[in-house]
Short mmCIF file of C-alpha atoms (C1' of nucleotides) in Angstrom, two decimals:
data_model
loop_
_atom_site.label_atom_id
_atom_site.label_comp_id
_atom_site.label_asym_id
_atom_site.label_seq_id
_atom_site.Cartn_x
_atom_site.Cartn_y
_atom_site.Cartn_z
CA UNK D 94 -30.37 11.29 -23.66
CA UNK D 95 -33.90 12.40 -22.18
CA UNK D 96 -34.04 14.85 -19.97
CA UNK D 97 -34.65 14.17 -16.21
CA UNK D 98 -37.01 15.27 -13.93
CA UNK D 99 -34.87 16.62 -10.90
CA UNK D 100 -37.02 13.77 -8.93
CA UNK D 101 -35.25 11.15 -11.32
CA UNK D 102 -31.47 12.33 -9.87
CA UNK D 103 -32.22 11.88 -6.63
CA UNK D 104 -34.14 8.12 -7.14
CA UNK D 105 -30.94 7.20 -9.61
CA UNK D 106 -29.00 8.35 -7.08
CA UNK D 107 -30.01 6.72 -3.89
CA UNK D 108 -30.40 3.26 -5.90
CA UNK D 109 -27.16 3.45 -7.67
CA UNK D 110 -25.91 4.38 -3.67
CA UNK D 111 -27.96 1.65 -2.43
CA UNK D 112 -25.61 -0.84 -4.27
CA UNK D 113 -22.43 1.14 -3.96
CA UNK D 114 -23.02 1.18 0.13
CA UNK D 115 -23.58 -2.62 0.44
CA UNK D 116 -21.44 -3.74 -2.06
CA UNK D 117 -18.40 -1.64 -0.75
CA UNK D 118 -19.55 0.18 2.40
CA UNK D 119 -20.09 3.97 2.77
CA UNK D 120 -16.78 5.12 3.06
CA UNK D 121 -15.87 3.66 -0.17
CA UNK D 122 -18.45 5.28 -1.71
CA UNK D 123 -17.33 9.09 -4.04
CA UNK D 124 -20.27 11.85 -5.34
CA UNK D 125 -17.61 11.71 -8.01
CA UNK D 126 -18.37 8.14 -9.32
CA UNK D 127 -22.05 8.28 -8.22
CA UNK D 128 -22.64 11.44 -10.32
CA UNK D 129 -20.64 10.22 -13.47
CA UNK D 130 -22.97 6.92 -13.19
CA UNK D 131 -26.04 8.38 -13.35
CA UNK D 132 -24.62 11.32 -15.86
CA UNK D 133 -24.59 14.47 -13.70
CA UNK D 134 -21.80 16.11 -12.11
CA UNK D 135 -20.72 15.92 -8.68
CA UNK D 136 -22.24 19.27 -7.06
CA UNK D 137 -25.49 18.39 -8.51
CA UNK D 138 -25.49 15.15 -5.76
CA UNK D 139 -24.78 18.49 -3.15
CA UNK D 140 -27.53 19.75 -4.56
CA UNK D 141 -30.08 16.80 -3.61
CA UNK D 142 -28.08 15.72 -0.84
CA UNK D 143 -26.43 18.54 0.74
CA UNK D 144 -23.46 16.02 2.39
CA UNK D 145 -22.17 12.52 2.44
CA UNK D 146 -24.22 12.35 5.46
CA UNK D 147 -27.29 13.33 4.28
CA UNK D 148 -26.91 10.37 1.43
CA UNK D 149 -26.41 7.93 4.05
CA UNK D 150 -29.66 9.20 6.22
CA UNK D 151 -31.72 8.71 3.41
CA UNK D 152 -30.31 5.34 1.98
CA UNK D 153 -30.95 4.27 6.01
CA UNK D 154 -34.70 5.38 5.87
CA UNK D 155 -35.28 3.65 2.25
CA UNK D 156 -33.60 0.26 3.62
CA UNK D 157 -36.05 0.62 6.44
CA UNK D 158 -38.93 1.22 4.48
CA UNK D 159 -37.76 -1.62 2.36
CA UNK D 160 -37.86 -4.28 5.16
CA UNK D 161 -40.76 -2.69 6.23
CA UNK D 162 -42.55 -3.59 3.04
CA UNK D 163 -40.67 -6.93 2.40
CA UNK D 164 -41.94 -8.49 5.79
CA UNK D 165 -45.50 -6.69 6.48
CA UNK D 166 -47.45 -9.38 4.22
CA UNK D 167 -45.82 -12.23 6.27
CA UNK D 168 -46.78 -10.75 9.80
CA UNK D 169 -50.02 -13.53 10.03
CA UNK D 170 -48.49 -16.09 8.24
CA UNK D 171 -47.15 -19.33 10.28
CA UNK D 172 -44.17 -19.33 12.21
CA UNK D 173 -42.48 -21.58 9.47
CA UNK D 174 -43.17 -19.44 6.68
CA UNK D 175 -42.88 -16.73 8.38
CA UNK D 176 -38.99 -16.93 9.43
CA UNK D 177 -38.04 -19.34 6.55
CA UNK D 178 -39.22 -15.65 4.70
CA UNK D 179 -36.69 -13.84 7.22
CA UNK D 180 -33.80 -15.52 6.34
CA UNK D 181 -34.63 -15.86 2.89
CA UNK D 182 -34.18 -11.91 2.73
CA UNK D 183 -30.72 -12.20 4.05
CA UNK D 184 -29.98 -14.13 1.69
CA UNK D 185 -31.13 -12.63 -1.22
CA UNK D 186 -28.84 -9.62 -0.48
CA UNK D 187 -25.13 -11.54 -1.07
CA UNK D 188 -26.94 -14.24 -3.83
CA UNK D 189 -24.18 -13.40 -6.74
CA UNK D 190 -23.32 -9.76 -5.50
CA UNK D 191 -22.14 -10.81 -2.35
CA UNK D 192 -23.51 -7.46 -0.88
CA UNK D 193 -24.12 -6.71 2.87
CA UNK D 194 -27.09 -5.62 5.02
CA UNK D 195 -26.74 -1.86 4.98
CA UNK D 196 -27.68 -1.41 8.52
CA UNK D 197 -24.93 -4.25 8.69
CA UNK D 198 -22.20 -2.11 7.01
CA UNK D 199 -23.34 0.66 8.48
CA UNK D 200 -22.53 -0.59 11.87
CA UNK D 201 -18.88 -0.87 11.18
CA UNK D 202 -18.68 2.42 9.77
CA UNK D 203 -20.74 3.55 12.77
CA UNK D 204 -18.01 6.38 13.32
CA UNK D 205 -18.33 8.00 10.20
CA UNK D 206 -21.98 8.00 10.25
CA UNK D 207 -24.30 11.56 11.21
CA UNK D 208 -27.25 10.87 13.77
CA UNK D 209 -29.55 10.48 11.68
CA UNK D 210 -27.84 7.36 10.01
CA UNK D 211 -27.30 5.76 13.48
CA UNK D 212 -30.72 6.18 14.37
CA UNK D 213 -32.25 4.13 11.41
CA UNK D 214 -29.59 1.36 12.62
CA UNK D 215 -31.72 1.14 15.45
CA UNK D 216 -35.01 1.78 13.55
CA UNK D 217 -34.26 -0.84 11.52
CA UNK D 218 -33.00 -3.53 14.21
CA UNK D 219 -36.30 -2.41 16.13
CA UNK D 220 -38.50 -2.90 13.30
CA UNK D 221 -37.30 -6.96 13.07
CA UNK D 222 -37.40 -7.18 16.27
CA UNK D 223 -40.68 -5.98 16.63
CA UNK D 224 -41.76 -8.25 14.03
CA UNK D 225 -39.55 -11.36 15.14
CA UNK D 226 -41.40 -11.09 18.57
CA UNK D 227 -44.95 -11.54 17.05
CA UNK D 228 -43.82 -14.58 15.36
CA UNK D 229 -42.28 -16.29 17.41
CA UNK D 230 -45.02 -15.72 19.67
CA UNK D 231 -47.31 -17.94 17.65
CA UNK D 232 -44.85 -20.80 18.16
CA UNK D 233 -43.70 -19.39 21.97
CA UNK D 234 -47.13 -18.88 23.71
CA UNK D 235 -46.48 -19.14 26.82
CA UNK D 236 -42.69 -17.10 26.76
CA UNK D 237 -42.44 -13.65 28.36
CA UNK D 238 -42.19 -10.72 26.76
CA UNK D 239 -39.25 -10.31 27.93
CA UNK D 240 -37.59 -13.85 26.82
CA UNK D 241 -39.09 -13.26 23.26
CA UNK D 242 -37.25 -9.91 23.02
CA UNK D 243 -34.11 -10.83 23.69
CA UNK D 244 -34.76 -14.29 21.81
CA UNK D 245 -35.66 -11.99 18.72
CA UNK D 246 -32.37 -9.55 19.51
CA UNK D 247 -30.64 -12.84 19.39
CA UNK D 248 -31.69 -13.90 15.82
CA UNK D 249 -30.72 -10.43 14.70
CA UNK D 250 -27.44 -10.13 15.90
CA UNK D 251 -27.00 -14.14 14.84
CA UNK D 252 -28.25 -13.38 10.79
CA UNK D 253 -26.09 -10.23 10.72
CA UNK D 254 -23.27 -12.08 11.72
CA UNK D 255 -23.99 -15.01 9.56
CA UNK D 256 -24.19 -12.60 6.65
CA UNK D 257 -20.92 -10.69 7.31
CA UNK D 258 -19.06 -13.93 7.51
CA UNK D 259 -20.07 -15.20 4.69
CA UNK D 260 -19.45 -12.03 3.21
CA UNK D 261 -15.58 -12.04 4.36
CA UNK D 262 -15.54 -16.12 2.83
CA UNK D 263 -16.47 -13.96 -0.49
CA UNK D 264 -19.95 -14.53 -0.31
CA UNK D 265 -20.03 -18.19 0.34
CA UNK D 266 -23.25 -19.23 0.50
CA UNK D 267 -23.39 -22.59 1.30
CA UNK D 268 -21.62 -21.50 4.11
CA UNK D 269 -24.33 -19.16 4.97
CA UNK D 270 -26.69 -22.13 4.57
CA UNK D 271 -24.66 -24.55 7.19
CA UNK D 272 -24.94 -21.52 9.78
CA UNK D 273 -28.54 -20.93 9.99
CA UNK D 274 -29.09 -24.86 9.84
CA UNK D 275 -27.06 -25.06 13.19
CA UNK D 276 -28.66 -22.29 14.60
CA UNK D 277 -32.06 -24.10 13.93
CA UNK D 278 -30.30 -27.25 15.33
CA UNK D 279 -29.53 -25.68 18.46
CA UNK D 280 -32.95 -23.92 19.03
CA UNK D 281 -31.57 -20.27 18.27
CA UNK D 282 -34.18 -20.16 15.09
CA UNK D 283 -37.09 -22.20 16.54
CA UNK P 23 12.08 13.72 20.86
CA UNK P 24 14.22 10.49 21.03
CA UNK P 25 15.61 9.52 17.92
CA UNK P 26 13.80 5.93 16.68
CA UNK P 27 14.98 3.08 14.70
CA UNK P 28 12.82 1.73 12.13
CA UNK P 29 11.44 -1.12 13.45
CA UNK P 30 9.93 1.56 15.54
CA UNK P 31 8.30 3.26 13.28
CA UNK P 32 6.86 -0.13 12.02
CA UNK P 33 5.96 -1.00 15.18
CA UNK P 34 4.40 2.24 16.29
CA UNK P 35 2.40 2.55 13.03
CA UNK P 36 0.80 -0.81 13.33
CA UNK P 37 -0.65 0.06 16.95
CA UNK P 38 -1.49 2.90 15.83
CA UNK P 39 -3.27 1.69 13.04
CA UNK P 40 -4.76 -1.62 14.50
CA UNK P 41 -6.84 0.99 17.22
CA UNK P 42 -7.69 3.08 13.90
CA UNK P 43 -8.97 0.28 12.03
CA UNK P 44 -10.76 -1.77 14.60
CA UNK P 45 -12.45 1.76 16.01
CA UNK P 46 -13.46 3.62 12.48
CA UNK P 47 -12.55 1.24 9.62
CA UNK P 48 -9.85 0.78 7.50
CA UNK P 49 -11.36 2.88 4.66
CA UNK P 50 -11.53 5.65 6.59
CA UNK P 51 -7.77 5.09 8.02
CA UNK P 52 -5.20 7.71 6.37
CA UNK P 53 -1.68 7.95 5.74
CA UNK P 54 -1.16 11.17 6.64
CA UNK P 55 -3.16 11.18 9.62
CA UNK P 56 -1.53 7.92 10.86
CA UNK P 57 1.81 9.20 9.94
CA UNK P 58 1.15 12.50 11.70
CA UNK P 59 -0.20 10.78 15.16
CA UNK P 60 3.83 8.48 15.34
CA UNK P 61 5.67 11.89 14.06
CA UNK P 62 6.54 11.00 10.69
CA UNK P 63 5.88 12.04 7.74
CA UNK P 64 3.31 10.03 5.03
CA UNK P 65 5.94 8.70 2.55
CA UNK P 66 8.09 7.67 5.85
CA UNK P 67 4.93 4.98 5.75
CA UNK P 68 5.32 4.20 2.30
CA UNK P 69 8.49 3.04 2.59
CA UNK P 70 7.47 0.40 5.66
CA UNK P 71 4.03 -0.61 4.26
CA UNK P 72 4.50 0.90 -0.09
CA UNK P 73 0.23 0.53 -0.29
CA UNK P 74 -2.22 0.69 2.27
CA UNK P 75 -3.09 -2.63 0.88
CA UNK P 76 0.07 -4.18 2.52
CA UNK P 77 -0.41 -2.51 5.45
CA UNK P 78 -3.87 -4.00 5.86
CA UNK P 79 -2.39 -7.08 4.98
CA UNK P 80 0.29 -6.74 8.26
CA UNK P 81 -2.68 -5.82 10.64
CA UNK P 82 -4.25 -8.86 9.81
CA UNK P 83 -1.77 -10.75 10.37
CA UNK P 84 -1.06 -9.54 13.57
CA UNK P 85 -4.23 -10.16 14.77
CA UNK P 86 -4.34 -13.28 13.98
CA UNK P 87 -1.47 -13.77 16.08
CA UNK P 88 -2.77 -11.38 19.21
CA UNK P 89 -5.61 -14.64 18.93
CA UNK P 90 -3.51 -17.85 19.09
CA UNK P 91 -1.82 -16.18 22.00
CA UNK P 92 -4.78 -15.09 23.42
CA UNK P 93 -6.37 -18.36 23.01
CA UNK P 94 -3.84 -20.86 22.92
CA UNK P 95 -2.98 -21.53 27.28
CA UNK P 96 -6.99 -21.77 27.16
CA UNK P 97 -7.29 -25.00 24.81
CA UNK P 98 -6.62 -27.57 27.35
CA UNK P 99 -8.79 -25.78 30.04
CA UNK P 100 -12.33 -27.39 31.61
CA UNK P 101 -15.06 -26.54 28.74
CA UNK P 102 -17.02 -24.07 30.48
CA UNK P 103 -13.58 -22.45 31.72
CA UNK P 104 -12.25 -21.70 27.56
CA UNK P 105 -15.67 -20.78 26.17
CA UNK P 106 -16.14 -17.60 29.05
CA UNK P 107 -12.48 -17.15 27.88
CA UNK P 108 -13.44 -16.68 24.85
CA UNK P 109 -16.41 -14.37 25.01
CA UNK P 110 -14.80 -12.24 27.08
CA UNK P 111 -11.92 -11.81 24.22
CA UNK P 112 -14.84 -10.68 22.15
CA UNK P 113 -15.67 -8.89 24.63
CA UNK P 114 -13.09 -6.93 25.87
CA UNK P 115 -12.73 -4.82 22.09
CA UNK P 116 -15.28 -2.62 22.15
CA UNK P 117 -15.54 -2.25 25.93
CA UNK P 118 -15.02 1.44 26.25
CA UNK P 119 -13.77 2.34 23.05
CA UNK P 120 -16.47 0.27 20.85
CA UNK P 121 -13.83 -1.16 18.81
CA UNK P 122 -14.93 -3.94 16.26
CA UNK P 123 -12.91 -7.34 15.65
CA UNK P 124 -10.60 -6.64 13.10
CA UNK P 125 -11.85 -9.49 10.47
CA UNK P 126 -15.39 -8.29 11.12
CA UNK P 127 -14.20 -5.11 10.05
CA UNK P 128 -12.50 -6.44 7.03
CA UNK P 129 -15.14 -8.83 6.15
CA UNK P 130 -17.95 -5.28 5.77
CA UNK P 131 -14.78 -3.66 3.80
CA UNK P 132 -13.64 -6.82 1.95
CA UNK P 133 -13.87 -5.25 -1.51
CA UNK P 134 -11.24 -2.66 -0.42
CA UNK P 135 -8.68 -5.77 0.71
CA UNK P 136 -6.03 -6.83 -1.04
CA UNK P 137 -5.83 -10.96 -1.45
CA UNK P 138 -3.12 -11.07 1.49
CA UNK P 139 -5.73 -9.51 3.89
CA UNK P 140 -8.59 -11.93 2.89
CA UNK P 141 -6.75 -14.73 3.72
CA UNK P 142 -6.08 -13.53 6.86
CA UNK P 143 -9.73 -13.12 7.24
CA UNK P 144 -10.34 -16.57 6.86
CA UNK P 145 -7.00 -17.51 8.56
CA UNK P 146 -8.40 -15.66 11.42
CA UNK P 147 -11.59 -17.70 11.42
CA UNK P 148 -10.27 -21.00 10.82
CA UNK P 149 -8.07 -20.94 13.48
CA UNK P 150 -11.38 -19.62 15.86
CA UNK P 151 -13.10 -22.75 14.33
CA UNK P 152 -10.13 -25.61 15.19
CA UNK P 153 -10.26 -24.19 18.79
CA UNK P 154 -13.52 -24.23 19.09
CA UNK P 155 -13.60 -27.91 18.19
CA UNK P 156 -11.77 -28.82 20.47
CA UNK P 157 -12.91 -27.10 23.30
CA UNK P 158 -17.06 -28.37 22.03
CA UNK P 159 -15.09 -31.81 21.60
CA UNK P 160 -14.54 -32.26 25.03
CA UNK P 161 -18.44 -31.26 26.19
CA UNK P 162 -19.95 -33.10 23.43
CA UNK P 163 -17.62 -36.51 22.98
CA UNK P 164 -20.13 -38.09 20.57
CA UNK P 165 -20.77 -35.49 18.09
CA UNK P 166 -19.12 -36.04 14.79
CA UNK P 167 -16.60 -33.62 13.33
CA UNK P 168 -18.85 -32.24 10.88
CA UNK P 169 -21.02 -31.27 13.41
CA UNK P 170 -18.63 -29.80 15.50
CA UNK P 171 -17.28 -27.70 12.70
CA UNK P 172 -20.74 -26.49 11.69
CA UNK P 173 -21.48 -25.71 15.39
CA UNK P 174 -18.25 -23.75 16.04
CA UNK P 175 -18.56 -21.88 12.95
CA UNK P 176 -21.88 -20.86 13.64
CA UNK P 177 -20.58 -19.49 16.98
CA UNK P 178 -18.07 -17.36 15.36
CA UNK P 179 -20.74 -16.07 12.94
CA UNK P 180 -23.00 -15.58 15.88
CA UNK P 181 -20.26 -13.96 18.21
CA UNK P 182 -19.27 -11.51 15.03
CA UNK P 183 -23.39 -10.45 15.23
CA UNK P 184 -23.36 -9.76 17.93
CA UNK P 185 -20.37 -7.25 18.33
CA UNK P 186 -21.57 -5.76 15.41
CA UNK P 187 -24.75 -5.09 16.58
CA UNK P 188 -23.55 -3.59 19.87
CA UNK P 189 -21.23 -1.46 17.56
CA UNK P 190 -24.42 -0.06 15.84
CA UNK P 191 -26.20 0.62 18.97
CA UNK P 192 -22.83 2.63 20.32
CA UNK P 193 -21.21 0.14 21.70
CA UNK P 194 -24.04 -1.19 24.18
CA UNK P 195 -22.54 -4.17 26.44
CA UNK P 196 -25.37 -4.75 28.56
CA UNK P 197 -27.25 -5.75 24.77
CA UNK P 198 -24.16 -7.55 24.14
CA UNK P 199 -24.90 -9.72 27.18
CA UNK P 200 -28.42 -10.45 26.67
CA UNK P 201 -27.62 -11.60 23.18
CA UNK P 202 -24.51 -13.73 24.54
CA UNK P 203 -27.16 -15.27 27.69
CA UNK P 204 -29.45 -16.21 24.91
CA UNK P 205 -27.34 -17.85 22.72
CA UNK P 206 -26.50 -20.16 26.19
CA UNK P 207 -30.01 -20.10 26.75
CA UNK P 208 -31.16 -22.20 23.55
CA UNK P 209 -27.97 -24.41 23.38
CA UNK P 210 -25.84 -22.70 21.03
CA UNK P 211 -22.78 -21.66 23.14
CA UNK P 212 -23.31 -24.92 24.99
"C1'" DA Q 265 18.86 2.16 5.08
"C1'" DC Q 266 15.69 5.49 6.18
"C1'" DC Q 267 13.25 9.85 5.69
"C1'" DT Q 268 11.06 13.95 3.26
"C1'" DG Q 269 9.21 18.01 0.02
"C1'" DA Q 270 6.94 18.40 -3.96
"C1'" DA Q 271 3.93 16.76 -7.24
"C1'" DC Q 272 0.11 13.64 -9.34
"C1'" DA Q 273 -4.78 12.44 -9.70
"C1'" DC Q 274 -8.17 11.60 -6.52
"C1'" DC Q 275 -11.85 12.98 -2.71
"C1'" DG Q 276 -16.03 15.96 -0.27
"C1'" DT Q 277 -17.49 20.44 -0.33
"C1'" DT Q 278 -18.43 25.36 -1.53
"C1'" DC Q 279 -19.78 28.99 -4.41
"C1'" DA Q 280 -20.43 32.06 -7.99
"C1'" DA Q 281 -22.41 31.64 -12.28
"C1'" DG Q 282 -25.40 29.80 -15.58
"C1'" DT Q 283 -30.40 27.99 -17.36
"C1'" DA B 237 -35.54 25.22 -9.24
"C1'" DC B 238 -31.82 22.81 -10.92
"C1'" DC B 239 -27.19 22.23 -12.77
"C1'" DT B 240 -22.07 23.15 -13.41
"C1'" DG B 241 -16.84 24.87 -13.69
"C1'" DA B 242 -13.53 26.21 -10.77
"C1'" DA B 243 -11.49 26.23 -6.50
"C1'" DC B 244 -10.40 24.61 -1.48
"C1'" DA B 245 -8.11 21.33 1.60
"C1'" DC B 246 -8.00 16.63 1.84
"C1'" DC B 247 -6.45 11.63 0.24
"C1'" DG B 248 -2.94 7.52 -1.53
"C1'" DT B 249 1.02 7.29 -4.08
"C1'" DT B 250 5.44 8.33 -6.50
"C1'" DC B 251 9.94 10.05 -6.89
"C1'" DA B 252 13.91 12.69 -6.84
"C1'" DA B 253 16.59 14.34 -3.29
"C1'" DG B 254 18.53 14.36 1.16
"C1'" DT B 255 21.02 11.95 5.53
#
DNA sequence: ACCTGAACACCGTTCAAGT
DNA sequence: ACCTGAACACCGTTCAAGT
């Protein structure tokens, strides 16, 4: 086995977490199994990651960066594109693996969670938000601020829940599929 | 202290564990603890529910049927009348306490449950569904049954959303609201 | 029939010790 | 600077033993 830069652990560790966490949820996860999968031992995790609650901050912060990245490029794009791209990356997250949105997951284990953890829930509902709103202006032009904030809240809360249902059905995806096309029906994703 | 039978001790542990599991998970929901809080001791538990798995399993159940008897004297009520009903059941968990629908719960953690517990996930949200239809049937005469399945399923994943979401934010109800107004707004919950 | 102390292999975490 | 063995108090679970 090569040896491994010390900046290696910690990137195998939070992706091997990053899958652990929205596969089976925080609580589920163990240093114990994390470390054996990437082939250290368990206080070496301590070492990067001082507590569970560290881990979880930083997995938080990467999944923001993440959508950050994923949804940036489609900012200027047309409304169409533009959300069909949105729901597309729920999607992709339960395609096979049937994993869940980590800010999701996160929000049921809200109790267990530090601060930090709990903020980047909100960082990362923001962040769509944020985003939703300049979209759906293009379509919206004349709708208040206010109206395309809570229209965008709306679409977040409606996804999420989409996502964890499906998730519960074992990751049924045509499901999924039937959901969004009512909410597009009824005007929810329009 | 009083001496108790066991039904009792059934009885108290699966109060005590429904507020456990709807506030912080059922992950993070322990034997001892549980057994500790009713005044027994951890194998005491065993012997009710042998595996956490089949105590899961029980709380499910049970809250399947806290919803057909929370639901059930609304089904024959004016549209309008059942639907508030029905929000405010959603509602009413984490008001305060920021508790999380059970299934919701279940559905982030579903790679924990047992297959008992699963189906009473989707027990839980088929019976949600047939109600639904039939309260939507009597607002919307003409729509066809698929429809009205795909529209009250999309409600429930909606409704799910957005309790999670307020869970993430701490419990916020006044966000809660503005999601619930919006899904009136563009003719989902309508 | 119902309850418990003691034990098992797990867990997060700490810490002294190694390189 | 980075990693680990050994130990701590936890966990679900089992089981022989008590009433």
């Amino acid at each position: 086995m090569a040896k491994v830069s010390s900046f290696d652990v910690r990137e195998a560790a939070l992706q091997a977490a990053m899958v652990s966490a929205q596969t089976h949820g925080y609580n589920a996860l163990s240093f114990r199994d994390l470390a054996a999968e990437i082939g250290v031992k368990s206080p070496t995790l301590h070492y990067h990651f001082p507590t569970k609650a560290d881990l979880a901050e930083a997995l938080m912060e990467r999944y923001c960066d993440e959508l950050a990245r994923n949804l940036e490029p489609y900012t200027d794009k047309p409304f169409e594109e533009a959300i069909e791209r949105y729901i597309q990356l729920f999607k992709v997250g339960f395609d096979g693996s049937n994993k869940m949105c980590l800010a999701g997951m996160m929000s049921a284990e809200v109790t267990a969670l530090p601060d930090g953890a709990i903020n980047g829930i909100a960082r990362f509902a923001n962040y769509q938000t944020d985003w939703l709103k300049r979209v759906l202006a293009k379509k919206h032009t004349r709708m208040s601020k206010e109206r395309l904030e809570n229209r965008a809240r709306a679409i977040v809360s409606a996804l999420e829940g989409a996502m964890l249902m499906s998730r519960g059905h074992g990751g049924d995806e045509a499901a999924f599929d039937r959901v969004i096309d009512t909410y597009k029906a009824t005007g929810l994703l329009s």
